[in-house]
XYZ file of C-alpha atoms in Angstrom:
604
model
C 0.000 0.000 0.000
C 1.296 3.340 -0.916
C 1.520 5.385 2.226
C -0.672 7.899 0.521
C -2.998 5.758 -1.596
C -5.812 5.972 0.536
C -7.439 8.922 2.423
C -7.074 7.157 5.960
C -7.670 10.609 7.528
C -9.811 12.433 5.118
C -9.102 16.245 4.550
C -12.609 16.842 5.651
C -11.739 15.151 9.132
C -8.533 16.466 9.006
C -9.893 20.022 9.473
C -12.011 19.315 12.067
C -9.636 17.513 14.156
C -7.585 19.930 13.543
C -10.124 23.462 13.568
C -12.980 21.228 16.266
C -16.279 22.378 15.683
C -16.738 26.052 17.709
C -18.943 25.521 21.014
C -22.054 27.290 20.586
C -20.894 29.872 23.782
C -17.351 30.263 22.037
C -17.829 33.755 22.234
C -18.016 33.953 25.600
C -15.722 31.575 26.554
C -12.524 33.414 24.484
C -13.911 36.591 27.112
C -13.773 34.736 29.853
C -10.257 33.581 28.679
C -9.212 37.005 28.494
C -10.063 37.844 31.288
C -8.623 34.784 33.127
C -5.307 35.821 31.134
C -5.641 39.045 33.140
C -5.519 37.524 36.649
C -2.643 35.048 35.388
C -0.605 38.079 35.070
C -2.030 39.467 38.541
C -0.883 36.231 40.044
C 2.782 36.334 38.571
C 2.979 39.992 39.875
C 2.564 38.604 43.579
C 5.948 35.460 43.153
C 9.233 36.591 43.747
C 11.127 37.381 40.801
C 13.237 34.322 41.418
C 10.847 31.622 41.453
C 8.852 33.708 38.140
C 10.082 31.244 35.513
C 9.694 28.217 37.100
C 5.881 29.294 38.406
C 5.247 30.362 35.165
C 6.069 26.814 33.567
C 4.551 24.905 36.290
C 0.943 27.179 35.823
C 1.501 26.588 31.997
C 1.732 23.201 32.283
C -1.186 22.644 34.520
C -3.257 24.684 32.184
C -2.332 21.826 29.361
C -2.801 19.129 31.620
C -6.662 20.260 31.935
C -7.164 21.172 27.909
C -5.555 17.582 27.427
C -8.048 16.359 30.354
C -11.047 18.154 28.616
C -10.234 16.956 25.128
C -8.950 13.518 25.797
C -5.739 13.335 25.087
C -2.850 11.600 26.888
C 0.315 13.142 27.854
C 3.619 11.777 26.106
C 6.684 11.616 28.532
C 9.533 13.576 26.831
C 12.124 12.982 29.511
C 15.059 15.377 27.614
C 12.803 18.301 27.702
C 12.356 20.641 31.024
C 10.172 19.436 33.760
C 8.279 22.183 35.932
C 10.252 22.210 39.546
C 7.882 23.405 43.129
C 4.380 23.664 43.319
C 2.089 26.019 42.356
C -0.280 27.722 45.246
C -3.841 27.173 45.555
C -5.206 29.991 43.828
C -2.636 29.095 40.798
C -3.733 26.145 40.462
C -7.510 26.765 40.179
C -6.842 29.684 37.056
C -4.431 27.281 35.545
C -7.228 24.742 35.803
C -9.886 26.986 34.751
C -8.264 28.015 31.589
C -7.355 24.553 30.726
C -10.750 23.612 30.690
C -12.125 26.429 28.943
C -9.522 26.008 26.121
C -10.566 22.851 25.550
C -14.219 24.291 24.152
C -12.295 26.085 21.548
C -10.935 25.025 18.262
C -7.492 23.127 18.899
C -5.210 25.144 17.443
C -6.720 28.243 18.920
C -6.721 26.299 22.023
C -2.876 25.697 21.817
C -1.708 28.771 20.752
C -3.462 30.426 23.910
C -2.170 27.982 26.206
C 1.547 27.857 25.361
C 1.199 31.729 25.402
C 0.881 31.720 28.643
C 4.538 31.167 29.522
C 5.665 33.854 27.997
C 3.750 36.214 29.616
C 3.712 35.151 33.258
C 7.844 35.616 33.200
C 8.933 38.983 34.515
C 9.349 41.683 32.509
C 13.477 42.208 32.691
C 13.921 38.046 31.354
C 10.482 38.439 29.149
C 12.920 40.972 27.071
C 16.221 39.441 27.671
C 14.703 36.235 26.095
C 13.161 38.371 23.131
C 10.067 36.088 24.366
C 6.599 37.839 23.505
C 3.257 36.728 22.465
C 2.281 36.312 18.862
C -1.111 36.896 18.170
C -2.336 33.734 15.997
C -3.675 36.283 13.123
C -0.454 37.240 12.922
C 0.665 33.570 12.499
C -1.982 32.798 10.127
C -1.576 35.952 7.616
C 2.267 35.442 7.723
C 1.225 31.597 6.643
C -0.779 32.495 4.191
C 1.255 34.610 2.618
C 4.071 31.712 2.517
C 1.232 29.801 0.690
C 0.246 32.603 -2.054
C 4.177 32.654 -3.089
C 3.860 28.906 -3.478
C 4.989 27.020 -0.028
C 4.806 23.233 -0.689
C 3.315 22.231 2.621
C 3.103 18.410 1.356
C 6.756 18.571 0.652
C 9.038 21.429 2.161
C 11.271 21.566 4.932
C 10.803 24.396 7.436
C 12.796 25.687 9.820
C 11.560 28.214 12.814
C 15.351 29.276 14.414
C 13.612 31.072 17.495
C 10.413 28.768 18.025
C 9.651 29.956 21.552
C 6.003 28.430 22.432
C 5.803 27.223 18.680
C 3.422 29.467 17.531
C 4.776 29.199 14.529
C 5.364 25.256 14.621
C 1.492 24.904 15.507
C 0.488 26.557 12.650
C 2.837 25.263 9.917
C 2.435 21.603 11.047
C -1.470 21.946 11.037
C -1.222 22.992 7.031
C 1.664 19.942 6.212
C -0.873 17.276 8.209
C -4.088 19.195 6.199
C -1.747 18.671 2.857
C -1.233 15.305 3.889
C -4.451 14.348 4.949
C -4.713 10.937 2.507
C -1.864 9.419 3.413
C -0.797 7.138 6.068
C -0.729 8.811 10.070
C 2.693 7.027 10.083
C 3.785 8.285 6.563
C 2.428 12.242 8.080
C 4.349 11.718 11.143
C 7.518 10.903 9.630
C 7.682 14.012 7.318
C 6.880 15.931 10.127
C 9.440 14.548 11.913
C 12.061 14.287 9.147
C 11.404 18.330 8.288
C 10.353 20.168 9.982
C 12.405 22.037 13.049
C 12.647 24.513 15.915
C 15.577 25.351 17.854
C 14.790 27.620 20.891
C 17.313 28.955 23.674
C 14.417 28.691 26.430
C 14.399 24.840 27.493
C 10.772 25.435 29.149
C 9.316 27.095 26.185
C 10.691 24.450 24.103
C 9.487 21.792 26.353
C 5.936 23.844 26.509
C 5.978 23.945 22.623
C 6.877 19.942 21.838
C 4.606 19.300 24.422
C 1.362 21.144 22.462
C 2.450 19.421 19.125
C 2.097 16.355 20.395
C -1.597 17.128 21.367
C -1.672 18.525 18.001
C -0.800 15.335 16.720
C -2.399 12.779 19.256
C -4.746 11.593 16.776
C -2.596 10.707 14.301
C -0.011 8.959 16.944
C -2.941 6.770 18.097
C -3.736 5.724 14.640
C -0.250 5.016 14.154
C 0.907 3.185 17.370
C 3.584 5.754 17.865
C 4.676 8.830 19.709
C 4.788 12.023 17.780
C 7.927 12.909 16.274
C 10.230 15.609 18.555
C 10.479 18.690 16.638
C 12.043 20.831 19.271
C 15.448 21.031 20.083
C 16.869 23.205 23.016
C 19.955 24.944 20.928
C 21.184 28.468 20.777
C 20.840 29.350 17.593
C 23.402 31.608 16.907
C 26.249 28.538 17.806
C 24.587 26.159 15.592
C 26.532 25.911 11.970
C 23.667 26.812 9.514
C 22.328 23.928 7.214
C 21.094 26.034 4.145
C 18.026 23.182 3.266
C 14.893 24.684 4.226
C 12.512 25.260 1.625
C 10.902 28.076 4.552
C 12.223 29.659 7.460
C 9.409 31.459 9.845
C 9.069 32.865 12.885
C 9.070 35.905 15.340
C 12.762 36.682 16.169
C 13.452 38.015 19.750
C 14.468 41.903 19.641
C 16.532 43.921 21.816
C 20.313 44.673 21.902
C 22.594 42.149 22.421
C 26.318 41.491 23.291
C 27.683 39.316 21.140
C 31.026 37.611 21.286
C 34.030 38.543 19.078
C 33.368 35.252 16.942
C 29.619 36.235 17.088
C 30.357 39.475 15.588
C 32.285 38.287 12.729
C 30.195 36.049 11.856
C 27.268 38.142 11.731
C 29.099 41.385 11.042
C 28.111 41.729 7.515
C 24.469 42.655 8.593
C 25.807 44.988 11.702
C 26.586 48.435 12.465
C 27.345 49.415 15.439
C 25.178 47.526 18.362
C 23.709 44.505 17.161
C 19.723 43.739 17.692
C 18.916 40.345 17.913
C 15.904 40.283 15.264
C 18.464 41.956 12.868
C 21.262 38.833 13.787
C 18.354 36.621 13.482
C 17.587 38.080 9.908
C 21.097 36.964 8.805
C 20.230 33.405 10.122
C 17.396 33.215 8.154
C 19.145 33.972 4.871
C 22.413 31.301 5.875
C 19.673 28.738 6.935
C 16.939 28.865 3.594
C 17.775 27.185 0.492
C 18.167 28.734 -2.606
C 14.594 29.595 -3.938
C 13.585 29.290 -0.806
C 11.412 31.606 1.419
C 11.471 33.788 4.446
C 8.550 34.716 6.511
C 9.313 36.897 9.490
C 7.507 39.007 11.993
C 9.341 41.757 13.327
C 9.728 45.648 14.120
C 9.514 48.543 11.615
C 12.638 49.483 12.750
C 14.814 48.063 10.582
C 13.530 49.604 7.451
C 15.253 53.410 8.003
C 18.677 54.392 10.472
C 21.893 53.795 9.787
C 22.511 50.754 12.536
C 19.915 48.771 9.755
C 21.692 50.034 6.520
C 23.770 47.108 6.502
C 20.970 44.544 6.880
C 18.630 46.026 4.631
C 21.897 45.718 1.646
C 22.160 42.237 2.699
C 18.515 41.587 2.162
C 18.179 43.368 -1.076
C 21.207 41.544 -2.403
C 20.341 37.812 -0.855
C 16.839 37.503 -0.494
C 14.753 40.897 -1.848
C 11.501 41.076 0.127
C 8.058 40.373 -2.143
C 5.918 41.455 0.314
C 5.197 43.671 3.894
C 2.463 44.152 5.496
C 2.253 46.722 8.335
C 0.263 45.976 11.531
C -1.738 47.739 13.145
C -3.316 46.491 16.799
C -6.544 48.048 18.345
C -4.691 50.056 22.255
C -4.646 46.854 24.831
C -6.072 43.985 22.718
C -2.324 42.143 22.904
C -0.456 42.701 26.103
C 3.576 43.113 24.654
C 2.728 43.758 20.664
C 4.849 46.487 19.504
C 2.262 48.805 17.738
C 4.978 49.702 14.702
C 5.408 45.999 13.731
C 5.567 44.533 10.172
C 4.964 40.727 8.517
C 7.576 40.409 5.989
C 8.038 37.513 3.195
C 11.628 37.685 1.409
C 12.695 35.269 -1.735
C 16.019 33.721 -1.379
C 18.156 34.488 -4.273
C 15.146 36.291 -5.719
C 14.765 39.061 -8.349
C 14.368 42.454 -6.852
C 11.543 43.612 -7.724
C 8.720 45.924 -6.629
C 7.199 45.044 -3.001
C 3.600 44.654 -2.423
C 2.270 46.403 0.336
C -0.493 45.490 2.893
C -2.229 47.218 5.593
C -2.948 44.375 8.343
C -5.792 45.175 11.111
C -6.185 43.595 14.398
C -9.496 43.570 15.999
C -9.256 40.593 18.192
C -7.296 37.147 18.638
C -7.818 35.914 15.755
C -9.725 38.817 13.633
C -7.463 40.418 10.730
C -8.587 43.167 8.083
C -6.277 43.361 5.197
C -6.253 46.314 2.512
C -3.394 46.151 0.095
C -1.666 49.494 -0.506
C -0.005 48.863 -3.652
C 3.610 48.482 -4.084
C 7.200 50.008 -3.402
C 10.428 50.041 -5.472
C 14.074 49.293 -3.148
C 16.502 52.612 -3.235
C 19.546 52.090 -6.166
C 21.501 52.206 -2.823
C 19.688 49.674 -0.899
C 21.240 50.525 2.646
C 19.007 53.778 2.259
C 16.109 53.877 4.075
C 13.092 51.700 2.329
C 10.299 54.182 1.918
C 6.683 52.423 2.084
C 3.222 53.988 2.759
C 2.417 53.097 6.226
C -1.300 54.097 5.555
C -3.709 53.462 2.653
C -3.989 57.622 2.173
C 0.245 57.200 1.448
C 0.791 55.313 -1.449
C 0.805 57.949 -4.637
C 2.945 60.043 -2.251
C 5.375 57.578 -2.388
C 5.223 56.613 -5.656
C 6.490 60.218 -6.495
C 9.081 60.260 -4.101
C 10.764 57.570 -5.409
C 11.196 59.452 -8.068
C 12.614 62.518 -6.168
C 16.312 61.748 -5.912
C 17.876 65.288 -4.270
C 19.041 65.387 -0.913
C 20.040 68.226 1.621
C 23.769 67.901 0.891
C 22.764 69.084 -2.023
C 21.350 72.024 -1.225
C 24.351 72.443 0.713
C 23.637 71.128 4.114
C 24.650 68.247 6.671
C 22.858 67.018 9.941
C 24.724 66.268 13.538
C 23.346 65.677 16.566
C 23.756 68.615 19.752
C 27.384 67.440 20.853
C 26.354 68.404 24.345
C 25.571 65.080 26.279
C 24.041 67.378 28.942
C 24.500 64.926 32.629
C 28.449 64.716 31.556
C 28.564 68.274 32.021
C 26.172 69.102 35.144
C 28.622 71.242 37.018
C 28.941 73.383 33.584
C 25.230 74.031 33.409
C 24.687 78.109 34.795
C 21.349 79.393 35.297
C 22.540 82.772 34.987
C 25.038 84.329 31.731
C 27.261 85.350 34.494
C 31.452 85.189 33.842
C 33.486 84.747 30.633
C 32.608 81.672 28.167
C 29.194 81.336 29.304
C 26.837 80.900 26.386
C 23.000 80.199 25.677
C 22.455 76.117 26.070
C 19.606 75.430 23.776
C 17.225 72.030 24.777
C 14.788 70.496 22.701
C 12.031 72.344 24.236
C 13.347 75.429 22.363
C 11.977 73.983 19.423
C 8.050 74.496 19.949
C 5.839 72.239 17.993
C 4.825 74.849 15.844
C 8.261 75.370 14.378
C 9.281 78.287 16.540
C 12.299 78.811 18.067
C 12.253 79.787 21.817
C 15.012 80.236 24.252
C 14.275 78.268 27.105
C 14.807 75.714 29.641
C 11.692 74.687 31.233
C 12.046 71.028 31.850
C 13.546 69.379 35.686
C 17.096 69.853 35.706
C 17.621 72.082 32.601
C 20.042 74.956 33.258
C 19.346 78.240 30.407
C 23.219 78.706 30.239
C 26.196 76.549 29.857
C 29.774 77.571 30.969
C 32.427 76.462 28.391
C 35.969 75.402 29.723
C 39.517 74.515 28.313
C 39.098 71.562 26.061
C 35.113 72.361 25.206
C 35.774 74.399 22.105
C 34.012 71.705 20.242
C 30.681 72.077 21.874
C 30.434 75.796 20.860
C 27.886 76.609 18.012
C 28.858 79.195 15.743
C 26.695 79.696 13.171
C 23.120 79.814 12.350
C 21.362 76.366 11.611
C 17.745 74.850 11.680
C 17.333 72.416 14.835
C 15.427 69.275 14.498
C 13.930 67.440 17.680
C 15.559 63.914 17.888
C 12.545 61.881 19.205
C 9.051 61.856 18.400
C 6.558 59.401 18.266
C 4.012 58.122 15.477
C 1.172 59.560 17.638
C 2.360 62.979 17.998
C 0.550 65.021 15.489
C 4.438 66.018 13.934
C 7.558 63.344 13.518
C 9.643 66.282 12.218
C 9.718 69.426 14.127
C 12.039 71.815 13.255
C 12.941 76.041 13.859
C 15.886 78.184 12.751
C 17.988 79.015 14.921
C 18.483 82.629 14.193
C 21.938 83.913 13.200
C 21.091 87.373 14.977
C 20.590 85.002 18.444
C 23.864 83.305 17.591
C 26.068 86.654 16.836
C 24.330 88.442 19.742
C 25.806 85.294 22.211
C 29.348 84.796 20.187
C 27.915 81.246 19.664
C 25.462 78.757 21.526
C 25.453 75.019 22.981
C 23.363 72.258 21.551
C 21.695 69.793 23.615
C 22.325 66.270 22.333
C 18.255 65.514 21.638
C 18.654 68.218 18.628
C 19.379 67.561 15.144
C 21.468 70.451 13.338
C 21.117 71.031 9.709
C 24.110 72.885 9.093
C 25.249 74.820 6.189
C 29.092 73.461 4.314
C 29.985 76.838 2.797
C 27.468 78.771 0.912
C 24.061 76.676 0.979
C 22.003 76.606 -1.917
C 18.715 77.272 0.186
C 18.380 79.730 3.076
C 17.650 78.131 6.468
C 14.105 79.642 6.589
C 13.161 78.185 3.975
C 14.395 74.277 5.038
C 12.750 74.307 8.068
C 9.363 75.765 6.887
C 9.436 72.415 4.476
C 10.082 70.219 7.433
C 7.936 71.221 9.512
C 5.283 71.065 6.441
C 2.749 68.688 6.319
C 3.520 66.663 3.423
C 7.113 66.048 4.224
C 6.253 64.623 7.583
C 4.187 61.988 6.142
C 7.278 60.946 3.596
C 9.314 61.000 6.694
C 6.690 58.297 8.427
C 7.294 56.586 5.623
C 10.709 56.135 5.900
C 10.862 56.382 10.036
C 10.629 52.782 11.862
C 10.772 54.283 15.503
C 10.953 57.653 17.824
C 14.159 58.256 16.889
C 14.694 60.846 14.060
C 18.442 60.503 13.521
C 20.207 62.412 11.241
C 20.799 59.801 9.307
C 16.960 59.307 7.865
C 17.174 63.582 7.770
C 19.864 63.400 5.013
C 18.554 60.673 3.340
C 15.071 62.762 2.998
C 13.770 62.803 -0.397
C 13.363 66.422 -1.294
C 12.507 68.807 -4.914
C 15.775 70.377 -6.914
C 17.215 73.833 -5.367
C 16.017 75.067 -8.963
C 12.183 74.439 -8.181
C 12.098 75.976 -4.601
C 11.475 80.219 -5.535
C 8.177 80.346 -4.733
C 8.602 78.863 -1.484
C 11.138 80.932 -0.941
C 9.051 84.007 -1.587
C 6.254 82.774 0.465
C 8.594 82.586 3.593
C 10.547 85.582 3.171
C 7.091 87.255 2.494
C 5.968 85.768 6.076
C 3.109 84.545 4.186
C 0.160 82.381 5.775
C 0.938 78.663 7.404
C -1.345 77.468 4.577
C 0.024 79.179 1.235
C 3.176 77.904 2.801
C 1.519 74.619 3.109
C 0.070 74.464 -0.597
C 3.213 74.857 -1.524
C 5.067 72.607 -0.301
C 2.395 70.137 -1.156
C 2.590 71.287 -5.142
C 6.632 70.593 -4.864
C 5.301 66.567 -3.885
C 2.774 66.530 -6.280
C 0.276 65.340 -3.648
C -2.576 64.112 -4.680
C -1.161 62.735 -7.808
């Protein structure tokens, strides 16, 4: 007998072993699960941070015990994975044992993705982040697998690799689609090519134990029908030791982020994708490209950030050059429907050794768990220089404005300028701060507050612990200011109603002081010799409408670094005399707003 002659499991009992018919209260049940997930988190606040990890296994773990209880299903022993050490307390117990059991009147992989979540969040917040270990909503998983499948994922035949598998969000889902594929052939024919290719490596030895442990309920069925265990997909590895077998047909998964220290033979390894710090989703990205085959694919989940800065400019050459992206989709999460989302996340699908080519765009939704809306928003070209910034319409309203900027290749050098940062790093200095110009080589010290948010430049320290005056001595030459320049705040966030926020800093101010200090959260756009455009006039089209919405297409985080600044899309010198009229004329905010607007083509 062939081993997939004969539908054994039918694809029609496939899904519902798989999906399980929805209780008729399953509505209320996933609220009363979110709200049990709420005093799960209550309960980890009261433990000691020391016993955190091991509590948080232990309540995960009893929580599985009652879904397997309430579905049927026995446990497997896996004695080489972690085992929960202590006991939980009564009141523990009985939410660990009420979630279990409400889990088990949802569909099963719904069921399992809530469950193994758990761990994750129940750990304390300082080794939540140094484990890069956060949830991952299961419409993220899904829409990041579906995309996989539009771009032609073999889920019959490939090999797929998740290199930071945490709970196995990722596994769950993937392994549910190869068993659906499968679903005529053989339980021990399905079993075996689960267990011949498909893998996770994860750091974490309970979250690896927590996500074998829910693929074997995943797979109980099937290891009934075929008189044996369920394959072991998990293995406890750090990733970034293991030598990379370049075989997998798809590589997916939600990287841990934050900065890390890596070793010297760490960094050389990975250094072709670094600058400066290294952020583990970025070192993870390189994985991903030494670990997929040729033709192969890459589905990731990860921050915006990498898309703009200079510490990314690296990776994003790497990408463009090993494995272009075809597709990103940017999410967007209703306030407090997932506890630890980043808000400015993406869903990204790359093409090993693929053809560069132009990037589809989506605009991704959440409303709930497992609710998505998805609006495409057209598609984006790569920079010639691909370490540039990658400029893509965060919003639906954004996408013609990028598609002219593309084709707007002048910068402000230019027009004759160049952006540094304040050199003042002001709590190095604190016995140099004066609040009085009292004494020789004391000079105005100019904050970020100076810059008001309506582009106005205002002398003034009003914040805790900001001095008006700064007293310059031997060796400090290099923090004086003398000449004129437009100041750009350094951090803003997507919320704020500007990311760029900018005021000239008048030359009269800076004669009538024989120069001025610059905080270190202030950009400087600073003239090299004669400048092509006046000062005035460059900050009036920063702080314009239109170019703060090509600069949220570029931006990936608060920071506005000088970097993204002078790699800011911007009209020819040539085109700019009405503008410059309108300014020196003192003209309206909104005539100098209409212009700026024409000079984008908006609307086109």
């Amino acid at each position: 007998m062939t081993p997939c002659g004969t539908a054994s499991t039918s694809p029609e009992k496939s899904a519902a072993i798989l999906a399980g018919p929805p209780s008729p209260g399953v509505e209320g049940t996933r609220s009363d699960l979110a709200r049990a997930r709420v005093v799960a988190r209550a309960w980890a606040e009261t433990l000691t941070p020391a016993r955190r990890a091991d509590q948080a296994l232990l309540f995960t773990t009893a929580a599985m015990a009652a879904l397997r209880k309430g579905i049927g299903v026995e446990a497997v022993a896996r004695p080489g994975f972690a085992r929960p050490r202590g006991r939980l307390d009564h009141a523990g117990a009985r939410v660990a044992q009420a979630i279990g059991e409400d889990a088990a009147l949802l569909p099963l992989a719904e069921a399992l993705h809530l469950i193994t979540g758990l761990y994750p969040a129940l750990l304390p917040a300082r080794e939540r982040g140094a484990l890069g270990a956060f949830y991952t909503p299961i419409a993220l998983v899904e829409r990041l697998l579906d995309r996989a499948t539009e771009e032609g994922a073999d889920w019959a035949g490939l090999r797929l690799l998740d290199p930071a598998a945490g709970g196995g969000a990722f596994l769950l889902g993937a392994v549910a689609r190869i068993r659906a594929a499968l679903a005529g052939c053989e339980p021990a024919f399905i079993l075996g090519r689960i267990g011949a290719r498909v893998l996770g490596l994860e750091v974490d030895a309970r979250a690896a134990a927590l996500a074998q442990a829910a693929l074997d309920i995943l797979l109980a069925d099937l290891a009934q029908a075929a008189g044996r265990p369920p394959p072991v997909v998990l293995r406890v590895a750090d990733t970034l030791e293991i030598p990379a077998d370049p075989s997998f047909d798809l590589v997916v998964g939600n990287p841990p982020y934050g900065r890390v220290g890596l070793t010297p033979a760490q960094r050389a390894r990975f250094g072709r994708g670094l600058y400066g710090h290294a952020n583990l989703y970025g070192v993870f990205t390189d994985i991903a490209l030494r670990w997929t085959a040729p033709g192969g694919l890459i589905a990731y989940l990860t921050p915006t950030s990498f898309l703009a800065g200079r510490y990314y400019g690296a990776l994003r050459g790497l990408l463009a050059a090993e494995a272009p992206p075809l597709s990103i989709d940017f999410v967007h999460a209703r306030q407090g429907v997932f506890e630890d989302v980043l808000q400015e996340t993406l869903l990204a699908l790359y093409r090993r050794g693929g053809q560069a080519g132009r990037v589809r765009i989506h605009y991704l939704t959440l409303d709930g768990e497992g609710r998505a809306r998805i609006a495409h928003n057209g598609t984006i070209g790569l920079p010639a220089d691909a370490g540039a910034p990658w400029l893509a319409p965060r919003d639906p309203g954004q996408g013609h404005l990028v598609a002219r900027v593309e084709a707007m290749g002048h910068r402000l050098a230019e027009w004759g300028y160049g952006v540094s940062t304040g050199p003042l790093v002001w709590n190095r200095y604190k016995g140099q701060l004066r609040d009085r110009p009292t004494g020789k080589r004391v000079h105005p010290l100019i904050w970020a507050e100076a810059v008001t948010a309506d582009g106005r430049f205002v002398f003034r320290a009003a914040k805790r612990n900001h001095a008006p005056y700064f007293k310059l001595q031997a060796g400090d030459d290099a923090l004086l200011v003398g000449e004129p320049c437009v100041l750009v705040q350094r951090t803003t966030a997507k919320e704020q109603h500007r990311r760029l926020i900018a005021a000239e800093l008048p030359a009269a101010f800076v004669a009538g002081h024989g120069g001025v200090v610059v905080e270190n959260h202030l950009n400087m756009v600073r003239a090299k010799g004669t400048p092509r455009v006046a000062p005035a006039v460059v900050a009036a089209l920063l702080n314009s409408a239109v170019v703060d919405q090509v600069f949220r297409c570029m931006s990936g985080s608060v920071a506005v670094s000088a970097f993204e600044l002078e790699a800011l899309p911007l009209p020819a010198a040539g085109d700019l005399g009405p503008l410059t009229a309108l300014v020196a004329a003192g003209a309206p905010r909104d005539d100098i707003e209409a212009e700026c607007a024409r000079l984008y083509g908006k609307g086109l």
